[in-house]
PDB file of C-alpha atoms and ligand atoms in Angstrom:
ATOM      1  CA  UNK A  19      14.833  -6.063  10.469  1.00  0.00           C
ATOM      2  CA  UNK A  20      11.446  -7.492   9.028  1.00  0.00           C
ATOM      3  CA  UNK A  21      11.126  -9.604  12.848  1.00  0.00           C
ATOM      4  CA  UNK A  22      11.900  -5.907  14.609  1.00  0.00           C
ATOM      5  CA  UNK A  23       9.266  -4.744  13.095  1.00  0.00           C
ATOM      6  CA  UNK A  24       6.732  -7.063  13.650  1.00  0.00           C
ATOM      7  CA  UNK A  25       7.380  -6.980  16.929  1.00  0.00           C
ATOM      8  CA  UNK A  26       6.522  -3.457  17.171  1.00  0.00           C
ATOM      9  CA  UNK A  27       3.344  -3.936  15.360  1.00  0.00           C
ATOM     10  CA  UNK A  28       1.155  -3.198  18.254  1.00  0.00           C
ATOM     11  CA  UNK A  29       3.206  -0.072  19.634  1.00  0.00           C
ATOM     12  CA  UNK A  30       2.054   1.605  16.308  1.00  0.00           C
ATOM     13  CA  UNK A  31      -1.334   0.328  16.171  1.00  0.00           C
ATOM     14  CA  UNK A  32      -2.963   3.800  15.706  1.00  0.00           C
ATOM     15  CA  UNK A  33      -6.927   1.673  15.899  1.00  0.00           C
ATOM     16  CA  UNK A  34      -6.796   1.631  19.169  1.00  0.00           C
ATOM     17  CA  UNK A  35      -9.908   2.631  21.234  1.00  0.00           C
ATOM     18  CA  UNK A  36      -7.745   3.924  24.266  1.00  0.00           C
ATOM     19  CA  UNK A  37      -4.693   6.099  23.641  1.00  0.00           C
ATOM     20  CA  UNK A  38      -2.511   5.544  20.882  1.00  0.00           C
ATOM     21  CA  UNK A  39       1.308   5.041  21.280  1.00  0.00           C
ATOM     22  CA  UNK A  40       3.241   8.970  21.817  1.00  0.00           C
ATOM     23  CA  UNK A  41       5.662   7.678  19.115  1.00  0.00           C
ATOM     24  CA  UNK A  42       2.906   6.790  16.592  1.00  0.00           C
ATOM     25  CA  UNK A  43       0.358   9.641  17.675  1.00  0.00           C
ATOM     26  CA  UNK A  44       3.636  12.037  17.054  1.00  0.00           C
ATOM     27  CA  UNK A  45       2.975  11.152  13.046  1.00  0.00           C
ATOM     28  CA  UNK A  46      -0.527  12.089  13.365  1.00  0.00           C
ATOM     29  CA  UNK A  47      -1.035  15.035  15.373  1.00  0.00           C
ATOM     30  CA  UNK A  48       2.138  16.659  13.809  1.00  0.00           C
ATOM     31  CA  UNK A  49       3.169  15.364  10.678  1.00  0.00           C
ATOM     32  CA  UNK A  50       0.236  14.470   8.915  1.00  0.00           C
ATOM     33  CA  UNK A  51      -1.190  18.360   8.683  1.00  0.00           C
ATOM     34  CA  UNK A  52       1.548  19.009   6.684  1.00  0.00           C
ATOM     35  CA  UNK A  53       1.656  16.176   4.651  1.00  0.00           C
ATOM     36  CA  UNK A  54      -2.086  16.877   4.677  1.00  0.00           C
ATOM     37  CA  UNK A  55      -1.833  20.353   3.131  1.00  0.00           C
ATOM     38  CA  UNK A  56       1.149  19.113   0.295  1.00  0.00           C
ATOM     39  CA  UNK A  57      -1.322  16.719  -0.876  1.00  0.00           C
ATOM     40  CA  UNK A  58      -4.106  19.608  -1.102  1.00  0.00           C
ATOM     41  CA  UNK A  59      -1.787  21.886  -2.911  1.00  0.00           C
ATOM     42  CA  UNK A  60      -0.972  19.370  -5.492  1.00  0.00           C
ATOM     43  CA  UNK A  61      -3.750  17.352  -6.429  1.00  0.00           C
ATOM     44  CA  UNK A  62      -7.104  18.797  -7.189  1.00  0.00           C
ATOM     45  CA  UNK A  63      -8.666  15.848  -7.420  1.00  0.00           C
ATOM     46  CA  UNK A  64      -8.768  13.174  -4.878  1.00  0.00           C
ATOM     47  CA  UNK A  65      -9.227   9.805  -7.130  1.00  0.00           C
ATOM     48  CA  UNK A  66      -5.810   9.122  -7.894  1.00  0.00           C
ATOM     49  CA  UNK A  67      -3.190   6.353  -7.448  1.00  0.00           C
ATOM     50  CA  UNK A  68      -1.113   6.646  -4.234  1.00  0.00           C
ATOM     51  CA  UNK A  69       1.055   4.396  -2.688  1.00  0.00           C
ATOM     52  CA  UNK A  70       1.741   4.630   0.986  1.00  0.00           C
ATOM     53  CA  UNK A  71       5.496   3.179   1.493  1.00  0.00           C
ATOM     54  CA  UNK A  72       5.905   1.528   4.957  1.00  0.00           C
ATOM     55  CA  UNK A  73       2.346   2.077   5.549  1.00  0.00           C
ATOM     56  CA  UNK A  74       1.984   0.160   9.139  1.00  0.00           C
ATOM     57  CA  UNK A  75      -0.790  -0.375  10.693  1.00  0.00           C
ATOM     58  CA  UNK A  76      -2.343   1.551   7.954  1.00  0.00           C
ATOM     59  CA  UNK A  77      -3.897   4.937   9.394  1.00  0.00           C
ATOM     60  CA  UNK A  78      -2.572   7.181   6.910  1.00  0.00           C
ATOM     61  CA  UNK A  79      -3.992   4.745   4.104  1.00  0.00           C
ATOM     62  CA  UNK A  80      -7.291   5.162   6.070  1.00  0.00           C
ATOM     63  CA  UNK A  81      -7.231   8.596   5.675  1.00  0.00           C
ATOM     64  CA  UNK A  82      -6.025   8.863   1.999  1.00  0.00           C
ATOM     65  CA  UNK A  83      -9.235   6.241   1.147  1.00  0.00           C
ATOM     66  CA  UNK A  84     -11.264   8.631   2.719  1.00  0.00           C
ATOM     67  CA  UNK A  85     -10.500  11.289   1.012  1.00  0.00           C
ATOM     68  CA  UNK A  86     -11.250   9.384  -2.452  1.00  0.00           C
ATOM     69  CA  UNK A  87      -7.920   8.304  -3.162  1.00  0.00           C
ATOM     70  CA  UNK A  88      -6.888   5.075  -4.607  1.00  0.00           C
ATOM     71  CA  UNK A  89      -4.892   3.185  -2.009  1.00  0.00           C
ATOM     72  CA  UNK A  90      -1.726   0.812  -2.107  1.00  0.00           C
ATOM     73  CA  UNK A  91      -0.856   0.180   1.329  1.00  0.00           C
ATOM     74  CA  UNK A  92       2.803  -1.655   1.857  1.00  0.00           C
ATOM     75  CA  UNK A  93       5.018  -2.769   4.185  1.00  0.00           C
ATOM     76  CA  UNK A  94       7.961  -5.110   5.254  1.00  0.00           C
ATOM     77  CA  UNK A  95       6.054  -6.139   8.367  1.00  0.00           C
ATOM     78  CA  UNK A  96       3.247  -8.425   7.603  1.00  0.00           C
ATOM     79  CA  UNK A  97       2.252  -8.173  11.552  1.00  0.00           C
ATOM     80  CA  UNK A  98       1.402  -4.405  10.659  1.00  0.00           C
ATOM     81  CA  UNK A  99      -0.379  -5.423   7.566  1.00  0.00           C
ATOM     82  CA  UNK A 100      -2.540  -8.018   9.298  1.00  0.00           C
ATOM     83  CA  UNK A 101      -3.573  -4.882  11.876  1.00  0.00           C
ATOM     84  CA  UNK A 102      -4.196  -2.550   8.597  1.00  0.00           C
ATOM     85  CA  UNK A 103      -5.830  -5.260   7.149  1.00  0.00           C
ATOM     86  CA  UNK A 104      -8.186  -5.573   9.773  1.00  0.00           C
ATOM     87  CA  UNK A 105      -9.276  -2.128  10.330  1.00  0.00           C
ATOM     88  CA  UNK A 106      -9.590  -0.562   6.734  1.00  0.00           C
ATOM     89  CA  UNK A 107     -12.090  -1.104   4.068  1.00  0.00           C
ATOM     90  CA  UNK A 108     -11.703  -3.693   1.231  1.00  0.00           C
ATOM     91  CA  UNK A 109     -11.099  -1.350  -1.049  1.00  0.00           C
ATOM     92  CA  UNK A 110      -7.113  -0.428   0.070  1.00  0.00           C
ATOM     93  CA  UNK A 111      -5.022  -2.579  -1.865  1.00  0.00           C
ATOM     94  CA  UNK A 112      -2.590  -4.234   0.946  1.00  0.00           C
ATOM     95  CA  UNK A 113       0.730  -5.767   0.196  1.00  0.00           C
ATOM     96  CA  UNK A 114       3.904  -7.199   2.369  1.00  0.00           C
ATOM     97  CA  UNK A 115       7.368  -6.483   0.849  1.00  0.00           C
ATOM     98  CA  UNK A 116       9.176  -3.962  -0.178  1.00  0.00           C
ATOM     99  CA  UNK A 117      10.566  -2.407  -3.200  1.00  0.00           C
ATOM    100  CA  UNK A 118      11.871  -5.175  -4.978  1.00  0.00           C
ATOM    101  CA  UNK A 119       8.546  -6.657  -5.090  1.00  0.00           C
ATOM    102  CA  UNK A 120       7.186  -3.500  -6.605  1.00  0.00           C
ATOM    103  CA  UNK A 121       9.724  -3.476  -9.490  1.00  0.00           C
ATOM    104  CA  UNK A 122       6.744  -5.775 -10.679  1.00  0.00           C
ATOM    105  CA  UNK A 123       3.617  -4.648 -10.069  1.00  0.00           C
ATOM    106  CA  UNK A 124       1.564  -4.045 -12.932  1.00  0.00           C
ATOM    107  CA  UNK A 125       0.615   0.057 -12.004  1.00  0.00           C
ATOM    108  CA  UNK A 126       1.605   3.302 -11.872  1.00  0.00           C
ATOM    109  CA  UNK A 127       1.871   6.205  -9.297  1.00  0.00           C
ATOM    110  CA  UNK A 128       0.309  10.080  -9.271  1.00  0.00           C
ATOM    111  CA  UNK A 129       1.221  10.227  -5.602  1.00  0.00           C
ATOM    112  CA  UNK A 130       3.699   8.142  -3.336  1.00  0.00           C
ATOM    113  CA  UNK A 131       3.600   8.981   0.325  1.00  0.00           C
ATOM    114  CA  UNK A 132       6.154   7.491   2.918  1.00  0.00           C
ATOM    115  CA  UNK A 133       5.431   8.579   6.496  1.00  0.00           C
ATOM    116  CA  UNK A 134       8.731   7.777   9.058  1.00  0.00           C
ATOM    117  CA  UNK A 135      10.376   5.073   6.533  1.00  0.00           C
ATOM    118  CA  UNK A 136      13.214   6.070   4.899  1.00  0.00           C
ATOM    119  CA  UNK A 137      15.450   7.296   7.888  1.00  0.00           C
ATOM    120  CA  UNK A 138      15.384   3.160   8.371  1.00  0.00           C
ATOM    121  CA  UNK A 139      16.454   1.737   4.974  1.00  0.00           C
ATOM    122  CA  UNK A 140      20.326   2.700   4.249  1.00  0.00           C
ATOM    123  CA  UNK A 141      20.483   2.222   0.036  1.00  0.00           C
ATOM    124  CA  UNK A 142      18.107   4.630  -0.461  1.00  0.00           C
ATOM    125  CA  UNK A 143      19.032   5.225  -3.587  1.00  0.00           C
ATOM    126  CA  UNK A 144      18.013   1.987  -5.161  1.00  0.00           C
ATOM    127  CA  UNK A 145      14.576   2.928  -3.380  1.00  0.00           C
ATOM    128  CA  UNK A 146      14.276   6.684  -5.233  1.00  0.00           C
ATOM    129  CA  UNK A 147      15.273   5.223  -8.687  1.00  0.00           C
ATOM    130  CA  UNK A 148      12.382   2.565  -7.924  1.00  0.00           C
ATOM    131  CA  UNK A 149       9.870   5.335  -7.209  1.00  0.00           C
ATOM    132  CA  UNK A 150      10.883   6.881 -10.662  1.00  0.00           C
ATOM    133  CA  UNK A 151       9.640   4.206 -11.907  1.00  0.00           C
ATOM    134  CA  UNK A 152       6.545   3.569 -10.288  1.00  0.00           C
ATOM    135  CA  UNK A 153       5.922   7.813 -10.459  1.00  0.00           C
ATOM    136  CA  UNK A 154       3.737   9.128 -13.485  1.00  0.00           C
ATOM    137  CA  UNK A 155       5.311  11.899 -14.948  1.00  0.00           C
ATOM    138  CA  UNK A 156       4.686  15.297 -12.691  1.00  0.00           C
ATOM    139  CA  UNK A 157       3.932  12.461  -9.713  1.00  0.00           C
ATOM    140  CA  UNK A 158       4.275  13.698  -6.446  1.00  0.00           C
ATOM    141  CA  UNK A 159       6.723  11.887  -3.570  1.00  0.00           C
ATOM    142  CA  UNK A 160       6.397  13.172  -0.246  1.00  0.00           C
ATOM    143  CA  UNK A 161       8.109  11.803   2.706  1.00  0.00           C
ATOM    144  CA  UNK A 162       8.385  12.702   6.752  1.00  0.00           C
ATOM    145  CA  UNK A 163      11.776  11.914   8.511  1.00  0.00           C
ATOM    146  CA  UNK A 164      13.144  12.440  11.623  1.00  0.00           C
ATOM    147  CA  UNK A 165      14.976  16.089  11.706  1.00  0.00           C
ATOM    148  CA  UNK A 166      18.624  14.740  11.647  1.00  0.00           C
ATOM    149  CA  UNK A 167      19.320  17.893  15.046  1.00  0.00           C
ATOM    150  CA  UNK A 168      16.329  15.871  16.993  1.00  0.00           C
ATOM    151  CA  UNK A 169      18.514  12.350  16.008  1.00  0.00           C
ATOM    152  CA  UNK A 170      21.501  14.375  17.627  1.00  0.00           C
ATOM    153  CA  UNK A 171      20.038  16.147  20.537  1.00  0.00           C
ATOM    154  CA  UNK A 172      18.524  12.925  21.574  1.00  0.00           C
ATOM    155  CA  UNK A 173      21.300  11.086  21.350  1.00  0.00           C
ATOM    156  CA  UNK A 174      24.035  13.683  23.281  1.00  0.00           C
ATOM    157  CA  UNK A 175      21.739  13.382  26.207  1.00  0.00           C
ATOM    158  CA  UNK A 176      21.441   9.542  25.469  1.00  0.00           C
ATOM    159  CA  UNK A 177      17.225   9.509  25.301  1.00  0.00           C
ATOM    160  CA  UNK A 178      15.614   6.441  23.103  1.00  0.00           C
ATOM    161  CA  UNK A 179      19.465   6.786  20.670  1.00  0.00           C
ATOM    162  CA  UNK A 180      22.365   5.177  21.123  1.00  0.00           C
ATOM    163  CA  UNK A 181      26.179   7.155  19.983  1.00  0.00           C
ATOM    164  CA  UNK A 182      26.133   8.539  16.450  1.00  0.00           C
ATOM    165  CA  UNK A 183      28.563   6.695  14.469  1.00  0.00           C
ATOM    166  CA  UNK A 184      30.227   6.539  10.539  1.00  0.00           C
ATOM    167  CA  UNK A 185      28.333   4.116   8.446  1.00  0.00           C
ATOM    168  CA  UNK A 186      29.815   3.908   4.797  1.00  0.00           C
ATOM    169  CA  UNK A 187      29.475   7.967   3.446  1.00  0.00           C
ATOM    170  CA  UNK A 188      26.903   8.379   6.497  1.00  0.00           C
ATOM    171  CA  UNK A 189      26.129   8.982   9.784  1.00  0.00           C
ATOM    172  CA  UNK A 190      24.061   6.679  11.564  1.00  0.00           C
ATOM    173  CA  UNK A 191      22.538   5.903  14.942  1.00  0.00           C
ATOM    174  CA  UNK A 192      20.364   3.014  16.778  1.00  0.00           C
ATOM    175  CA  UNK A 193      16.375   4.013  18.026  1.00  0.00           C
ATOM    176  CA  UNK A 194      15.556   2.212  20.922  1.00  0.00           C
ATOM    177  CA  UNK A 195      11.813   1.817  20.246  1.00  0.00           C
ATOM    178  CA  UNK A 196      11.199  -0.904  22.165  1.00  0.00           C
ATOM    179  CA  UNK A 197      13.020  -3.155  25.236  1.00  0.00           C
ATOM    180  CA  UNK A 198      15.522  -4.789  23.573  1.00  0.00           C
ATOM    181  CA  UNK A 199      14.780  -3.707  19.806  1.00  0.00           C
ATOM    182  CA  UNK A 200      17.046  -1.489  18.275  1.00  0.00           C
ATOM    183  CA  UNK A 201      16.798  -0.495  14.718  1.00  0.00           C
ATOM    184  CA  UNK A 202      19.597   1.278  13.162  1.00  0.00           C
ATOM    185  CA  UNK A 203      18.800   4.842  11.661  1.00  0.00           C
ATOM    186  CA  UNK A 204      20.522   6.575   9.134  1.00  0.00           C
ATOM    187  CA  UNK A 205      20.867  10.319   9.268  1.00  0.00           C
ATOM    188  CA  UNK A 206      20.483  12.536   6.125  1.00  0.00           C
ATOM    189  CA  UNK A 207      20.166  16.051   6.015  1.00  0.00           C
ATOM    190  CA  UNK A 208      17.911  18.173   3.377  1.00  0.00           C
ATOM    191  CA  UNK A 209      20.730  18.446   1.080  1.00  0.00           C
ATOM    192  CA  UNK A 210      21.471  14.649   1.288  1.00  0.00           C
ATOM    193  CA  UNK A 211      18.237  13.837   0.032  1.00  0.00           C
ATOM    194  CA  UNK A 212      17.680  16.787  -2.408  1.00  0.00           C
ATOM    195  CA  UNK A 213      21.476  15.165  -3.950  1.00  0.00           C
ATOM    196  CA  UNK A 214      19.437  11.911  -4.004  1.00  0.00           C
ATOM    197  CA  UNK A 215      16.578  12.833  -5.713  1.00  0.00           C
ATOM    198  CA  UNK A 216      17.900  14.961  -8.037  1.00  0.00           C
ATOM    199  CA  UNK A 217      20.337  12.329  -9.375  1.00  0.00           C
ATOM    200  CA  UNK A 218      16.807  11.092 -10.582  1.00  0.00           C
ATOM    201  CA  UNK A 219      14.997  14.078 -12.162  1.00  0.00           C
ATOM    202  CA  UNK A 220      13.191  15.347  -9.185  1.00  0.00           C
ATOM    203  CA  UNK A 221      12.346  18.564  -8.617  1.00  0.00           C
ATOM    204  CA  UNK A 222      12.179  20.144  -5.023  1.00  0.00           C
ATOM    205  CA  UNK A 223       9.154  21.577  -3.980  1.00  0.00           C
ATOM    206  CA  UNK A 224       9.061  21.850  -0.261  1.00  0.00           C
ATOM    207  CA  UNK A 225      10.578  21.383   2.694  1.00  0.00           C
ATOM    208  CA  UNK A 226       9.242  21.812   6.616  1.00  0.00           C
ATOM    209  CA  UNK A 227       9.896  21.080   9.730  1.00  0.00           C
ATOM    210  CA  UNK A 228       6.887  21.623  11.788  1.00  0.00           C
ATOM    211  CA  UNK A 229       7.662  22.185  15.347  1.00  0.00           C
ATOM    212  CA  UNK A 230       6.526  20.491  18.637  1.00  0.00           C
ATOM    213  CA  UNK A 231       2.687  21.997  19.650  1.00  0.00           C
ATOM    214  CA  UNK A 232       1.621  22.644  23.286  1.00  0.00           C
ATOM    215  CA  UNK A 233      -1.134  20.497  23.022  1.00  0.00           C
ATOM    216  CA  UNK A 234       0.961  17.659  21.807  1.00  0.00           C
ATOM    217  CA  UNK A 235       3.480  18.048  24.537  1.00  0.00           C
ATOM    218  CA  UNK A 236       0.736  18.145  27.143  1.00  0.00           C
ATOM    219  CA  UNK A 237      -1.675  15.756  25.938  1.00  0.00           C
ATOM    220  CA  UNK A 238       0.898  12.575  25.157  1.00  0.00           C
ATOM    221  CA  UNK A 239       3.397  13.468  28.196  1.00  0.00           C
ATOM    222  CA  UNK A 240       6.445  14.196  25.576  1.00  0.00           C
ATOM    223  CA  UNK A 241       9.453  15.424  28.011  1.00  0.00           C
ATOM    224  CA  UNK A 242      12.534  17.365  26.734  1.00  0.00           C
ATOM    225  CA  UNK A 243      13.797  18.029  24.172  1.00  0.00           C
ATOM    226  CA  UNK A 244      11.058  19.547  22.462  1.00  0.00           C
ATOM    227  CA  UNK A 245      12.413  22.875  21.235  1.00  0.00           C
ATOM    228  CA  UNK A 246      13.825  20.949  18.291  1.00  0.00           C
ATOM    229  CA  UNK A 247      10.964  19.631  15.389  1.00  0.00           C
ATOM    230  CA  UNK A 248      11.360  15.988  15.751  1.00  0.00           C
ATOM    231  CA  UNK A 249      10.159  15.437  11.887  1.00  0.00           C
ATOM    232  CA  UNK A 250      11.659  16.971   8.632  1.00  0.00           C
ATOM    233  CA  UNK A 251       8.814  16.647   5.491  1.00  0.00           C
ATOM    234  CA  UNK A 252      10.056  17.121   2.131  1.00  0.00           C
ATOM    235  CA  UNK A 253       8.004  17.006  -1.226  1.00  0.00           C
ATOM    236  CA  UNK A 254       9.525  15.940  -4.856  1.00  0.00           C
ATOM    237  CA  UNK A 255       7.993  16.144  -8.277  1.00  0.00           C
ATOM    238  CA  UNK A 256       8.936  14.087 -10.757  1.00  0.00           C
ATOM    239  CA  UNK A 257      10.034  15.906 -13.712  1.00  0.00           C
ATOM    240  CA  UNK A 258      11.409  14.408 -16.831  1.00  0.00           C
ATOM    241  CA  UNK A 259      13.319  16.849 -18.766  1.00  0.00           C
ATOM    242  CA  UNK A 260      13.238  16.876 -22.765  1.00  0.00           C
ATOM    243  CA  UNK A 261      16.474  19.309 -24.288  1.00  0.00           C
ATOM    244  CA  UNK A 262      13.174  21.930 -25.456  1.00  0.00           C
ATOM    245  CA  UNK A 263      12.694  22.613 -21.699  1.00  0.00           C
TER     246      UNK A 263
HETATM  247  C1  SAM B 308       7.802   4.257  12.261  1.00  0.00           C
HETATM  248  S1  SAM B 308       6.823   3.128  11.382  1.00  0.00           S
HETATM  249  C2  SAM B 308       5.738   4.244  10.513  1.00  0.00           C
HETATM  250  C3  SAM B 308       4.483   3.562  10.025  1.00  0.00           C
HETATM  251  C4  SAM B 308       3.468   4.469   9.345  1.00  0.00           C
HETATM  252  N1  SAM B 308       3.998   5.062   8.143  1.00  0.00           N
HETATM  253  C5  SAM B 308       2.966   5.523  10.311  1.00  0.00           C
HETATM  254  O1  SAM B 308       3.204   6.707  10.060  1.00  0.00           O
HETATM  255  O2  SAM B 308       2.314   5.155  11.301  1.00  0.00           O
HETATM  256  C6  SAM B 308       7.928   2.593  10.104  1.00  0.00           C
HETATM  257  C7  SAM B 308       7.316   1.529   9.179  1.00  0.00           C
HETATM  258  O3  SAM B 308       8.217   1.299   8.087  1.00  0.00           O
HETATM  259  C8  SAM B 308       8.212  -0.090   7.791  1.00  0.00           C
HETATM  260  N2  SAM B 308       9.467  -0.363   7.064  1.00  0.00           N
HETATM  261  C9  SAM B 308      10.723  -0.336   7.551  1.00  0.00           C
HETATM  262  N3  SAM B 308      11.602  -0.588   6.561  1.00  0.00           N
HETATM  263  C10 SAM B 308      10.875  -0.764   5.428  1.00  0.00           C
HETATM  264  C11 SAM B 308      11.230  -1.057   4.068  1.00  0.00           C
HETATM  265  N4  SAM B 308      12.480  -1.212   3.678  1.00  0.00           N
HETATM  266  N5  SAM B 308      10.227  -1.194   3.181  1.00  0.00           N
HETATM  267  C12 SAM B 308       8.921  -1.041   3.567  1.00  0.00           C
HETATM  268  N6  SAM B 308       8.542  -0.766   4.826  1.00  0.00           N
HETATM  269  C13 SAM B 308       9.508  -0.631   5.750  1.00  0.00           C
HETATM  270  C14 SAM B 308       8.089  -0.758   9.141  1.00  0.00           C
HETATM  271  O4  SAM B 308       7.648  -2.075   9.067  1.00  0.00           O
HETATM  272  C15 SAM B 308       7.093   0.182   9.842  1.00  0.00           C
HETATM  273  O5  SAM B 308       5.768  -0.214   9.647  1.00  0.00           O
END
């Protein structure tokens, strides 16, 4: 999956001077807000640790750097971590990998961010228990994934996803972001991952699925269907739970 995504390195270059990719400018314009706001909510103070999980091409990371955070950047692809590398100040900690190589690393967490990832990695469970881990205690996780009825919508009328199919306890699909790259997707609902998470002492804070804007639609040439929010943005505290609370 690692050489898919390199490949795709430069459709989610979000540096460019002239437009940026619909499919990466989607997470901007739309998703970040959001994520934007949870991040206000919870943290009243900008200068702690966050990791951004799957980072790219590292805009998001940009953005959390600028607003005082401290940054771990990481991703699978190292193509996207060359073009993050490149455009962001030396201060963003970049690293390729993924979890397993994080099961090492010698800090901890206040705030994990993960921005279009996890609808792409199918034992996410080994990944949560990992960001237990990594999470001070009342950290924050929040995450953006597609809306599993834009998955299905797409996919009955046979735009960018192939047939939904059964994978292990799952559904599960293929995105067509590229000429001949697929990369399989797995499809969880808000319950699914509010069953993961709380297997790990996780509390749920949030959940939205911010729809579609005019602007958007207009500006980046997005055709039907956009009645349906494409992304579905979830927050989780970490709680751990002593038998006085
Ligand atoms: C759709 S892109 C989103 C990138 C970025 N978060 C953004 O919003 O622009 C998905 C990213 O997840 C990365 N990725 C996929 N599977 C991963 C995994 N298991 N661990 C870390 N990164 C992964 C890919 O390399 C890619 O950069």
């Amino acid at each position: 999956m690692k050489e898919s995504w390199d490949k795709l390195a430069n459709k989610f270059n979000t540096h460019k001077d002239d437009e940026i990719d619909p499919g990466a400018a989607d997470n901007i314009v739309i998703a970040w807000p959001v994520i934007l706001s949870e991040i206000n909510k919870n943290f009243k103070q900008n200068n702690n640790e966050v990791l951004d999980y799957g980072c790219g091409t590292g805009g998001f990371s940009n953005k959390l750097n600028s607003l005082g955070f401290k940054v771990t950047g990481m991703d699978i692809s190292n193509e996207m971590i060359n073009i993050a590398k490149s455009n962001s100040p030396k201060e963003i900690d970049y690293l390729v990998g993924d979890t397993s190589k994080l099961k090492n690393i010698n800090k901890k967490f206040d705030l994990i961010v993960s921005i279009m990832v996890f609808q792409f990695i199918d034992d996410i469970q080994k990944h949560v228990s990992i960001f237990n881990e990594l999470l001070n205690k009342n950290g924050i996780l929040i995450f953006a994934v597609f809306n599993p009825e834009i998955i299905k919508q797409y996919s009955k009328k046979g735009i960018d996803f192939a047939k939904i199919e059964k994978y292990k306890d799952i559904e599960m699909s293929n995105i067509k972001l590229k000429k001949n790259i697929l990369i399989p997707v797995y499809i969880r609902s808000e319950r699914d991952y509010k069953n993961i998470f709380e297997k790990y002492s996780f509390i749920h804070k949030f959940t939205e699925y911010p729809p579609f804007t005019e602007e958007f639609v207009k500006k980046y040439g997005w055709t039907d269907p956009y009645d349906v929010p494409e992304f579905m943005i979830m927050t989780f505290e970490k709680k751990e739970l002593y038998n006085n609370e």
